[in-house]
C-alpha cells in the first residue's frame, strides 16, 4: 500500500505541474509497452510499438522496468528534450553505488547484466553514447510524433481535476487518481503493492498526469523541494482523439468514453452500452471502470445484469462540457 501523510500545510500546497516533460513521458511509455494491464486500451498500441521501436532503443528495456520504479537520472524533470539529455549526461557519473547496484540487480533478474550498464558508472563514453542513442531513437518514434496528443491529454486532465478541487475539494481530486485510492483522515492511501510510506512534512505535492502510466500513482522528488505524484491521466494515450477534439468532453475523456457518460444520464447495462455504441463488452468495462474511479458514474449488480448510472458529478461534467 502507498501511504502519503499530509499536514494542513501540505494540503494547501497541492498544485499541478505546468506541462508534460519529454523524458518522463518517454520513460513511462517504455514502461507501458512492457506492462500487460489495461489490454483493451493499450493492447494494440503495445503491438504497434513492438513493431516500430528501433533496435537502437532496446537498451532502455534494461533500465526501465514494468513496475515504473525507474532510476531518476533517465527521466529528469526538464522541459526541453536536448536539455533533458544534457541533464542525463551530467547525472550519469554521479549515480551512487546503491542506485547502480539496484539497477544491476533488476537487470540481473531478467538476464545477464549488459556490460554497458556497468560502464555508465565509470563514465565510459561508449556506454553513455549507447544510452543517448537509445533515448534519441525512442523519443523520435514514441514521443515526438505524438507530443501534441500527449499535451492534450495532460491539459484535459489538469482542467478536470482543477474543477474537482474547486467544486469538491483537494481530497476528491486526489482520490480520483486511482480506483484503489482513498483517504484515512489526512493520509492518502492507495491499496496496491509495493508498500511505501512518506510524510510530506510541509513540502507539498506536485501532481503530474501521464497518458502512458497505468499503475498505482508514483512518487518522486521534485527539484523545487516538493514531492511529485505521477498518476494515470483520465484519457490514456491510445484514446486521445486524433486531431483537434470536437469539444471539452472529447478532449478530457476521448470520444467513446464521453459517449458512454452521455448515455448514462439514463441507467444502462453493460450490454446496452455495447449495443448502442457498437463496441465490445470488454471495451465498455474498461471505460466504465475509469469513469467509476473518477466518481462520474456508479455501478451496481442486479442479478446477472450490471447497471451503470451517471453521478451528480458526472452530470455536472456533462453540463459544463456542453
PDB file of N, CA and C in Angstrom, residues 5-100:
ATOM      1  N   UNK A   5       1.320  10.891   4.056  1.00  0.00           N
ATOM      2  CA  UNK A   5       0.824  11.663   5.193  1.00  0.00           C
ATOM      3  C   UNK A   5       0.880  13.159   4.868  1.00  0.00           C
ATOM      4  N   UNK A   6      -0.264  13.816   4.965  1.00  0.00           N
ATOM      5  CA  UNK A   6      -0.370  15.250   4.704  1.00  0.00           C
ATOM      6  C   UNK A   6      -0.504  16.016   6.015  1.00  0.00           C
ATOM      7  N   UNK A   7       0.096  17.181   6.055  1.00  0.00           N
ATOM      8  CA  UNK A   7      -0.234  18.155   7.081  1.00  0.00           C
ATOM      9  C   UNK A   7      -1.208  19.160   6.457  1.00  0.00           C
ATOM     10  N   UNK A   8      -1.775  20.046   7.286  1.00  0.00           N
ATOM     11  CA  UNK A   8      -2.651  21.091   6.744  1.00  0.00           C
ATOM     12  C   UNK A   8      -1.895  21.935   5.732  1.00  0.00           C
ATOM     13  N   UNK A   9      -0.627  22.193   6.004  1.00  0.00           N
ATOM     14  CA  UNK A   9       0.185  22.978   5.082  1.00  0.00           C
ATOM     15  C   UNK A   9       0.376  22.258   3.758  1.00  0.00           C
ATOM     16  N   UNK A  10       0.533  20.936   3.811  1.00  0.00           N
ATOM     17  CA  UNK A  10       0.687  20.159   2.569  1.00  0.00           C
ATOM     18  C   UNK A  10      -0.575  20.205   1.722  1.00  0.00           C
ATOM     19  N   UNK A  11      -1.743  20.111   2.362  1.00  0.00           N
ATOM     20  CA  UNK A  11      -2.995  20.160   1.618  1.00  0.00           C
ATOM     21  C   UNK A  11      -3.141  21.487   0.885  1.00  0.00           C
ATOM     22  N   UNK A  12      -2.631  22.553   1.507  1.00  0.00           N
ATOM     23  CA  UNK A  12      -2.682  23.859   0.854  1.00  0.00           C
ATOM     24  C   UNK A  12      -1.615  23.980  -0.235  1.00  0.00           C
ATOM     25  N   UNK A  13      -0.636  23.084  -0.200  1.00  0.00           N
ATOM     26  CA  UNK A  13       0.473  23.155  -1.157  1.00  0.00           C
ATOM     27  C   UNK A  13       0.342  22.189  -2.317  1.00  0.00           C
ATOM     28  N   UNK A  14      -0.833  21.597  -2.531  1.00  0.00           N
ATOM     29  CA  UNK A  14      -1.055  20.718  -3.686  1.00  0.00           C
ATOM     30  C   UNK A  14      -1.230  21.569  -4.935  1.00  0.00           C
ATOM     31  N   UNK A  15      -0.470  21.259  -5.972  1.00  0.00           N
ATOM     32  CA  UNK A  15      -0.546  22.021  -7.217  1.00  0.00           C
ATOM     33  C   UNK A  15      -0.243  21.089  -8.383  1.00  0.00           C
ATOM     34  N   UNK A  16      -0.461  21.592  -9.584  1.00  0.00           N
ATOM     35  CA  UNK A  16      -0.223  20.789 -10.786  1.00  0.00           C
ATOM     36  C   UNK A  16       1.081  21.197 -11.459  1.00  0.00           C
ATOM     37  N   UNK A  17       1.752  20.223 -12.051  1.00  0.00           N
ATOM     38  CA  UNK A  17       2.889  20.535 -12.914  1.00  0.00           C
ATOM     39  C   UNK A  17       2.372  21.343 -14.106  1.00  0.00           C
ATOM     40  N   UNK A  18       3.167  22.281 -14.619  1.00  0.00           N
ATOM     41  CA  UNK A  18       2.666  23.140 -15.696  1.00  0.00           C
ATOM     42  C   UNK A  18       2.532  22.448 -17.043  1.00  0.00           C
ATOM     43  N   UNK A  19       3.263  21.350 -17.266  1.00  0.00           N
ATOM     44  CA  UNK A  19       3.257  20.719 -18.584  1.00  0.00           C
ATOM     45  C   UNK A  19       3.889  19.337 -18.505  1.00  0.00           C
ATOM     46  N   UNK A  20       3.655  18.481 -19.495  1.00  0.00           N
ATOM     47  CA  UNK A  20       4.352  17.192 -19.515  1.00  0.00           C
ATOM     48  C   UNK A  20       5.820  17.389 -19.845  1.00  0.00           C
ATOM     49  N   UNK A  21       6.640  16.409 -19.499  1.00  0.00           N
ATOM     50  CA  UNK A  21       8.087  16.504 -19.694  1.00  0.00           C
ATOM     51  C   UNK A  21       8.555  15.348 -20.578  1.00  0.00           C
ATOM     52  N   UNK A  22       9.400  15.628 -21.566  1.00  0.00           N
ATOM     53  CA  UNK A  22       9.674  14.624 -22.607  1.00  0.00           C
ATOM     54  C   UNK A  22      10.294  13.321 -22.124  1.00  0.00           C
ATOM     55  N   UNK A  23      11.323  13.387 -21.272  1.00  0.00           N
ATOM     56  CA  UNK A  23      11.952  12.136 -20.865  1.00  0.00           C
ATOM     57  C   UNK A  23      11.142  11.402 -19.802  1.00  0.00           C
ATOM     58  N   UNK A  24      10.343  12.127 -19.025  1.00  0.00           N
ATOM     59  CA  UNK A  24       9.437  11.449 -18.089  1.00  0.00           C
ATOM     60  C   UNK A  24       8.412  10.650 -18.877  1.00  0.00           C
ATOM     61  N   UNK A  25       7.807  11.272 -19.883  1.00  0.00           N
ATOM     62  CA  UNK A  25       6.814  10.559 -20.690  1.00  0.00           C
ATOM     63  C   UNK A  25       7.446   9.431 -21.492  1.00  0.00           C
ATOM     64  N   UNK A  26       8.668   9.638 -21.964  1.00  0.00           N
ATOM     65  CA  UNK A  26       9.350   8.573 -22.701  1.00  0.00           C
ATOM     66  C   UNK A  26       9.578   7.369 -21.793  1.00  0.00           C
ATOM     67  N   UNK A  27      10.066   7.610 -20.582  1.00  0.00           N
ATOM     68  CA  UNK A  27      10.305   6.507 -19.657  1.00  0.00           C
ATOM     69  C   UNK A  27       9.015   5.763 -19.352  1.00  0.00           C
ATOM     70  N   UNK A  28       7.939   6.497 -19.118  1.00  0.00           N
ATOM     71  CA  UNK A  28       6.664   5.849 -18.798  1.00  0.00           C
ATOM     72  C   UNK A  28       6.085   5.115 -20.004  1.00  0.00           C
ATOM     73  N   UNK A  29       6.344   5.629 -21.202  1.00  0.00           N
ATOM     74  CA  UNK A  29       5.876   4.946 -22.408  1.00  0.00           C
ATOM     75  C   UNK A  29       6.614   3.620 -22.592  1.00  0.00           C
ATOM     76  N   UNK A  30       7.920   3.618 -22.369  1.00  0.00           N
ATOM     77  CA  UNK A  30       8.689   2.375 -22.488  1.00  0.00           C
ATOM     78  C   UNK A  30       8.232   1.373 -21.431  1.00  0.00           C
ATOM     79  N   UNK A  31       7.924   1.886 -20.248  1.00  0.00           N
ATOM     80  CA  UNK A  31       7.374   1.029 -19.195  1.00  0.00           C
ATOM     81  C   UNK A  31       6.016   0.467 -19.620  1.00  0.00           C
ATOM     82  N   UNK A  32       5.139   1.349 -20.136  1.00  0.00           N
ATOM     83  CA  UNK A  32       3.801   0.920 -20.539  1.00  0.00           C
ATOM     84  C   UNK A  32       3.856  -0.161 -21.609  1.00  0.00           C
ATOM     85  N   UNK A  33       4.860  -0.087 -22.482  1.00  0.00           N
ATOM     86  CA  UNK A  33       4.999  -1.072 -23.548  1.00  0.00           C
ATOM     87  C   UNK A  33       5.294  -2.465 -22.997  1.00  0.00           C
ATOM     88  N   UNK A  34       5.863  -2.537 -21.786  1.00  0.00           N
ATOM     89  CA  UNK A  34       6.215  -3.821 -21.190  1.00  0.00           C
ATOM     90  C   UNK A  34       5.148  -4.353 -20.234  1.00  0.00           C
ATOM     91  N   UNK A  35       4.166  -3.519 -19.890  1.00  0.00           N
ATOM     92  CA  UNK A  35       3.127  -3.948 -18.973  1.00  0.00           C
ATOM     93  C   UNK A  35       2.072  -4.773 -19.710  1.00  0.00           C
ATOM     94  N   UNK A  36       1.213  -5.436 -18.941  1.00  0.00           N
ATOM     95  CA  UNK A  36       0.173  -6.265 -19.545  1.00  0.00           C
ATOM     96  C   UNK A  36      -1.227  -5.849 -19.086  1.00  0.00           C
ATOM     97  N   UNK A  37      -1.327  -4.802 -18.248  1.00  0.00           N
ATOM     98  CA  UNK A  37      -2.641  -4.390 -17.776  1.00  0.00           C
ATOM     99  C   UNK A  37      -3.336  -3.527 -18.824  1.00  0.00           C
ATOM    100  N   UNK A  38      -4.615  -3.252 -18.588  1.00  0.00           N
ATOM    101  CA  UNK A  38      -5.445  -2.450 -19.498  1.00  0.00           C
ATOM    102  C   UNK A  38      -5.285  -2.887 -20.957  1.00  0.00           C
ATOM    103  N   UNK A  39      -5.420  -4.183 -21.249  1.00  0.00           N
ATOM    104  CA  UNK A  39      -5.203  -4.644 -22.631  1.00  0.00           C
ATOM    105  C   UNK A  39      -6.210  -4.071 -23.620  1.00  0.00           C
ATOM    106  N   UNK A  40      -7.439  -3.766 -23.144  1.00  0.00           N
ATOM    107  CA  UNK A  40      -8.440  -3.235 -24.062  1.00  0.00           C
ATOM    108  C   UNK A  40      -8.021  -1.884 -24.626  1.00  0.00           C
ATOM    109  N   UNK A  41      -7.282  -1.111 -23.808  1.00  0.00           N
ATOM    110  CA  UNK A  41      -6.847   0.221 -24.231  1.00  0.00           C
ATOM    111  C   UNK A  41      -5.459   0.185 -24.859  1.00  0.00           C
ATOM    112  N   UNK A  42      -4.521  -0.502 -24.207  1.00  0.00           N
ATOM    113  CA  UNK A  42      -3.129  -0.438 -24.633  1.00  0.00           C
ATOM    114  C   UNK A  42      -2.685  -1.622 -25.484  1.00  0.00           C
ATOM    115  N   UNK A  43      -3.551  -2.641 -25.662  1.00  0.00           N
ATOM    116  CA  UNK A  43      -3.122  -3.842 -26.370  1.00  0.00           C
ATOM    117  C   UNK A  43      -2.598  -3.569 -27.769  1.00  0.00           C
ATOM    118  N   UNK A  44      -3.377  -2.904 -28.611  1.00  0.00           N
ATOM    119  CA  UNK A  44      -2.949  -2.632 -29.985  1.00  0.00           C
ATOM    120  C   UNK A  44      -1.773  -1.671 -30.018  1.00  0.00           C
ATOM    121  N   UNK A  45      -1.790  -0.689 -29.114  1.00  0.00           N
ATOM    122  CA  UNK A  45      -0.675   0.261 -29.049  1.00  0.00           C
ATOM    123  C   UNK A  45       0.628  -0.466 -28.732  1.00  0.00           C
ATOM    124  N   UNK A  46       0.577  -1.408 -27.808  1.00  0.00           N
ATOM    125  CA  UNK A  46       1.782  -2.174 -27.460  1.00  0.00           C
ATOM    126  C   UNK A  46       2.260  -3.006 -28.644  1.00  0.00           C
ATOM    127  N   UNK A  47       1.329  -3.625 -29.346  1.00  0.00           N
ATOM    128  CA  UNK A  47       1.716  -4.422 -30.507  1.00  0.00           C
ATOM    129  C   UNK A  47       2.377  -3.556 -31.572  1.00  0.00           C
ATOM    130  N   UNK A  48       1.793  -2.388 -31.813  1.00  0.00           N
ATOM    131  CA  UNK A  48       2.356  -1.488 -32.825  1.00  0.00           C
ATOM    132  C   UNK A  48       3.733  -0.987 -32.409  1.00  0.00           C
ATOM    133  N   UNK A  49       3.884  -0.614 -31.132  1.00  0.00           N
ATOM    134  CA  UNK A  49       5.178  -0.125 -30.661  1.00  0.00           C
ATOM    135  C   UNK A  49       6.224  -1.228 -30.709  1.00  0.00           C
ATOM    136  N   UNK A  50       5.796  -2.465 -30.450  1.00  0.00           N
ATOM    137  CA  UNK A  50       6.733  -3.581 -30.538  1.00  0.00           C
ATOM    138  C   UNK A  50       7.305  -3.734 -31.933  1.00  0.00           C
ATOM    139  N   UNK A  51       6.511  -3.374 -32.938  1.00  0.00           N
ATOM    140  CA  UNK A  51       6.991  -3.454 -34.319  1.00  0.00           C
ATOM    141  C   UNK A  51       7.824  -2.228 -34.699  1.00  0.00           C
ATOM    142  N   UNK A  52       7.462  -1.063 -34.143  1.00  0.00           N
ATOM    143  CA  UNK A  52       8.073   0.185 -34.586  1.00  0.00           C
ATOM    144  C   UNK A  52       9.302   0.595 -33.782  1.00  0.00           C
ATOM    145  N   UNK A  53       9.446   0.105 -32.564  1.00  0.00           N
ATOM    146  CA  UNK A  53      10.564   0.541 -31.725  1.00  0.00           C
ATOM    147  C   UNK A  53      11.883   0.108 -32.369  1.00  0.00           C
ATOM    148  N   UNK A  54      12.758   1.056 -32.678  1.00  0.00           N
ATOM    149  CA  UNK A  54      14.001   0.706 -33.365  1.00  0.00           C
ATOM    150  C   UNK A  54      14.960  -0.068 -32.472  1.00  0.00           C
ATOM    151  N   UNK A  55      15.839  -0.841 -33.110  1.00  0.00           N
ATOM    152  CA  UNK A  55      16.802  -1.643 -32.364  1.00  0.00           C
ATOM    153  C   UNK A  55      17.667  -0.775 -31.454  1.00  0.00           C
ATOM    154  N   UNK A  56      17.979   0.431 -31.910  1.00  0.00           N
ATOM    155  CA  UNK A  56      18.832   1.314 -31.107  1.00  0.00           C
ATOM    156  C   UNK A  56      18.199   1.675 -29.772  1.00  0.00           C
ATOM    157  N   UNK A  57      16.856   1.567 -29.659  1.00  0.00           N
ATOM    158  CA  UNK A  57      16.168   1.937 -28.421  1.00  0.00           C
ATOM    159  C   UNK A  57      16.093   0.793 -27.415  1.00  0.00           C
ATOM    160  N   UNK A  58      16.436  -0.422 -27.823  1.00  0.00           N
ATOM    161  CA  UNK A  58      16.239  -1.592 -26.975  1.00  0.00           C
ATOM    162  C   UNK A  58      17.021  -1.564 -25.660  1.00  0.00           C
ATOM    163  N   UNK A  59      18.207  -0.919 -25.588  1.00  0.00           N
ATOM    164  CA  UNK A  59      18.883  -0.864 -24.281  1.00  0.00           C
ATOM    165  C   UNK A  59      18.043  -0.256 -23.169  1.00  0.00           C
ATOM    166  N   UNK A  60      17.046   0.569 -23.516  1.00  0.00           N
ATOM    167  CA  UNK A  60      16.198   1.159 -22.481  1.00  0.00           C
ATOM    168  C   UNK A  60      15.429   0.092 -21.708  1.00  0.00           C
ATOM    169  N   UNK A  61      15.181  -1.045 -22.349  1.00  0.00           N
ATOM    170  CA  UNK A  61      14.459  -2.121 -21.677  1.00  0.00           C
ATOM    171  C   UNK A  61      15.279  -2.731 -20.548  1.00  0.00           C
ATOM    172  N   UNK A  62      16.587  -2.489 -20.554  1.00  0.00           N
ATOM    173  CA  UNK A  62      17.448  -2.969 -19.470  1.00  0.00           C
ATOM    174  C   UNK A  62      17.324  -2.096 -18.226  1.00  0.00           C
ATOM    175  N   UNK A  63      16.859  -0.866 -18.418  1.00  0.00           N
ATOM    176  CA  UNK A  63      16.832   0.113 -17.328  1.00  0.00           C
ATOM    177  C   UNK A  63      15.413   0.404 -16.859  1.00  0.00           C
ATOM    178  N   UNK A  64      14.478   0.483 -17.798  1.00  0.00           N
ATOM    179  CA  UNK A  64      13.104   0.880 -17.498  1.00  0.00           C
ATOM    180  C   UNK A  64      12.236  -0.366 -17.417  1.00  0.00           C
ATOM    181  N   UNK A  65      11.784  -0.678 -16.230  1.00  0.00           N
ATOM    182  CA  UNK A  65      11.078  -1.930 -15.999  1.00  0.00           C
ATOM    183  C   UNK A  65       9.569  -1.718 -15.842  1.00  0.00           C
ATOM    184  N   UNK A  66       8.753  -2.765 -15.962  1.00  0.00           N
ATOM    185  CA  UNK A  66       7.291  -2.610 -15.977  1.00  0.00           C
ATOM    186  C   UNK A  66       6.673  -2.008 -14.728  1.00  0.00           C
ATOM    187  N   UNK A  67       7.368  -2.084 -13.573  1.00  0.00           N
ATOM    188  CA  UNK A  67       6.759  -1.549 -12.350  1.00  0.00           C
ATOM    189  C   UNK A  67       6.868  -0.032 -12.247  1.00  0.00           C
ATOM    190  N   UNK A  68       7.589   0.606 -13.180  1.00  0.00           N
ATOM    191  CA  UNK A  68       7.695   2.060 -13.164  1.00  0.00           C
ATOM    192  C   UNK A  68       8.698   2.604 -12.170  1.00  0.00           C
ATOM    193  N   UNK A  69       9.400   1.726 -11.450  1.00  0.00           N
ATOM    194  CA  UNK A  69      10.402   2.173 -10.470  1.00  0.00           C
ATOM    195  C   UNK A  69      11.697   2.482 -11.206  1.00  0.00           C
ATOM    196  N   UNK A  70      11.694   3.592 -11.936  1.00  0.00           N
ATOM    197  CA  UNK A  70      12.807   3.919 -12.823  1.00  0.00           C
ATOM    198  C   UNK A  70      13.892   4.719 -12.099  1.00  0.00           C
ATOM    199  N   UNK A  71      15.143   4.547 -12.497  1.00  0.00           N
ATOM    200  CA  UNK A  71      16.194   5.400 -11.935  1.00  0.00           C
ATOM    201  C   UNK A  71      15.973   6.854 -12.343  1.00  0.00           C
ATOM    202  N   UNK A  72      16.104   7.743 -11.379  1.00  0.00           N
ATOM    203  CA  UNK A  72      15.748   9.149 -11.611  1.00  0.00           C
ATOM    204  C   UNK A  72      16.593   9.795 -12.708  1.00  0.00           C
ATOM    205  N   UNK A  73      17.827   9.318 -12.909  1.00  0.00           N
ATOM    206  CA  UNK A  73      18.702  10.027 -13.839  1.00  0.00           C
ATOM    207  C   UNK A  73      18.262   9.899 -15.302  1.00  0.00           C
ATOM    208  N   UNK A  74      17.409   8.908 -15.627  1.00  0.00           N
ATOM    209  CA  UNK A  74      16.977   8.772 -17.022  1.00  0.00           C
ATOM    210  C   UNK A  74      15.680   9.528 -17.311  1.00  0.00           C
ATOM    211  N   UNK A  75      15.073  10.129 -16.297  1.00  0.00           N
ATOM    212  CA  UNK A  75      13.849  10.902 -16.516  1.00  0.00           C
ATOM    213  C   UNK A  75      13.901  12.228 -15.754  1.00  0.00           C
ATOM    214  N   UNK A  76      14.861  13.088 -16.114  1.00  0.00           N
ATOM    215  CA  UNK A  76      14.978  14.382 -15.430  1.00  0.00           C
ATOM    216  C   UNK A  76      13.754  15.256 -15.684  1.00  0.00           C
ATOM    217  N   UNK A  77      13.433  16.085 -14.712  1.00  0.00           N
ATOM    218  CA  UNK A  77      12.259  16.959 -14.820  1.00  0.00           C
ATOM    219  C   UNK A  77      12.663  18.239 -15.542  1.00  0.00           C
ATOM    220  N   UNK A  78      12.906  18.085 -16.847  1.00  0.00           N
ATOM    221  CA  UNK A  78      13.390  19.184 -17.692  1.00  0.00           C
ATOM    222  C   UNK A  78      12.473  19.307 -18.896  1.00  0.00           C
ATOM    223  N   UNK A  79      12.130  20.543 -19.278  1.00  0.00           N
ATOM    224  CA  UNK A  79      11.114  20.788 -20.307  1.00  0.00           C
ATOM    225  C   UNK A  79      11.605  20.513 -21.724  1.00  0.00           C
ATOM    226  N   UNK A  80      12.823  20.883 -22.029  1.00  0.00           N
ATOM    227  CA  UNK A  80      13.352  20.754 -23.387  1.00  0.00           C
ATOM    228  C   UNK A  80      14.073  19.420 -23.547  1.00  0.00           C
ATOM    229  N   UNK A  81      13.855  18.743 -24.676  1.00  0.00           N
ATOM    230  CA  UNK A  81      14.430  17.414 -24.867  1.00  0.00           C
ATOM    231  C   UNK A  81      15.950  17.439 -24.864  1.00  0.00           C
ATOM    232  N   UNK A  82      16.558  18.359 -25.615  1.00  0.00           N
ATOM    233  CA  UNK A  82      18.023  18.413 -25.666  1.00  0.00           C
ATOM    234  C   UNK A  82      18.611  18.752 -24.302  1.00  0.00           C
ATOM    235  N   UNK A  83      17.966  19.667 -23.590  1.00  0.00           N
ATOM    236  CA  UNK A  83      18.434  19.998 -22.241  1.00  0.00           C
ATOM    237  C   UNK A  83      18.258  18.825 -21.294  1.00  0.00           C
ATOM    238  N   UNK A  84      17.197  18.050 -21.499  1.00  0.00           N
ATOM    239  CA  UNK A  84      16.985  16.865 -20.679  1.00  0.00           C
ATOM    240  C   UNK A  84      18.086  15.839 -20.924  1.00  0.00           C
ATOM    241  N   UNK A  85      18.505  15.675 -22.190  1.00  0.00           N
ATOM    242  CA  UNK A  85      19.624  14.775 -22.481  1.00  0.00           C
ATOM    243  C   UNK A  85      20.905  15.256 -21.804  1.00  0.00           C
ATOM    244  N   UNK A  86      21.129  16.560 -21.812  1.00  0.00           N
ATOM    245  CA  UNK A  86      22.296  17.106 -21.111  1.00  0.00           C
ATOM    246  C   UNK A  86      22.234  16.779 -19.622  1.00  0.00           C
ATOM    247  N   UNK A  87      21.025  16.855 -19.055  1.00  0.00           N
ATOM    248  CA  UNK A  87      20.866  16.551 -17.631  1.00  0.00           C
ATOM    249  C   UNK A  87      21.186  15.087 -17.348  1.00  0.00           C
ATOM    250  N   UNK A  88      20.791  14.187 -18.262  1.00  0.00           N
ATOM    251  CA  UNK A  88      21.127  12.774 -18.101  1.00  0.00           C
ATOM    252  C   UNK A  88      22.638  12.590 -18.162  1.00  0.00           C
ATOM    253  N   UNK A  89      23.264  13.242 -19.136  1.00  0.00           N
ATOM    254  CA  UNK A  89      24.713  13.119 -19.304  1.00  0.00           C
ATOM    255  C   UNK A  89      25.462  13.573 -18.050  1.00  0.00           C
ATOM    256  N   UNK A  90      25.006  14.648 -17.440  1.00  0.00           N
ATOM    257  CA  UNK A  90      25.658  15.164 -16.235  1.00  0.00           C
ATOM    258  C   UNK A  90      25.381  14.277 -15.024  1.00  0.00           C
ATOM    259  N   UNK A  91      24.214  13.636 -15.017  1.00  0.00           N
ATOM    260  CA  UNK A  91      23.827  12.851 -13.847  1.00  0.00           C
ATOM    261  C   UNK A  91      24.478  11.480 -13.807  1.00  0.00           C
ATOM    262  N   UNK A  92      24.743  10.906 -14.964  1.00  0.00           N
ATOM    263  CA  UNK A  92      25.237   9.533 -15.013  1.00  0.00           C
ATOM    264  C   UNK A  92      26.501   9.314 -14.169  1.00  0.00           C
ATOM    265  N   UNK A  93      27.523  10.170 -14.253  1.00  0.00           N
ATOM    266  CA  UNK A  93      28.707   9.921 -13.427  1.00  0.00           C
ATOM    267  C   UNK A  93      28.451  10.071 -11.934  1.00  0.00           C
ATOM    268  N   UNK A  94      27.331  10.700 -11.564  1.00  0.00           N
ATOM    269  CA  UNK A  94      27.035  10.945 -10.156  1.00  0.00           C
ATOM    270  C   UNK A  94      26.146   9.875  -9.541  1.00  0.00           C
ATOM    271  N   UNK A  95      25.756   8.876 -10.327  1.00  0.00           N
ATOM    272  CA  UNK A  95      24.910   7.811  -9.796  1.00  0.00           C
ATOM    273  C   UNK A  95      25.663   7.072  -8.702  1.00  0.00           C
ATOM    274  N   UNK A  96      25.087   7.006  -7.504  1.00  0.00           N
ATOM    275  CA  UNK A  96      25.809   6.380  -6.394  1.00  0.00           C
ATOM    276  C   UNK A  96      25.775   4.859  -6.514  1.00  0.00           C
ATOM    277  N   UNK A  97      26.611   4.214  -5.709  1.00  0.00           N
ATOM    278  CA  UNK A  97      26.752   2.760  -5.797  1.00  0.00           C
ATOM    279  C   UNK A  97      25.447   2.036  -5.485  1.00  0.00           C
ATOM    280  N   UNK A  98      24.671   2.591  -4.548  1.00  0.00           N
ATOM    281  CA  UNK A  98      23.417   1.930  -4.177  1.00  0.00           C
ATOM    282  C   UNK A  98      22.441   1.930  -5.357  1.00  0.00           C
ATOM    283  N   UNK A  99      22.347   3.065  -6.047  1.00  0.00           N
ATOM    284  CA  UNK A  99      21.449   3.137  -7.193  1.00  0.00           C
ATOM    285  C   UNK A  99      21.933   2.223  -8.312  1.00  0.00           C
ATOM    286  N   UNK A 100      23.243   2.227  -8.563  1.00  0.00           N
ATOM    287  CA  UNK A 100      23.789   1.355  -9.598  1.00  0.00           C
ATOM    288  C   UNK A 100      23.528  -0.107  -9.262  1.00  0.00           C
TER     289      UNK A 100
END
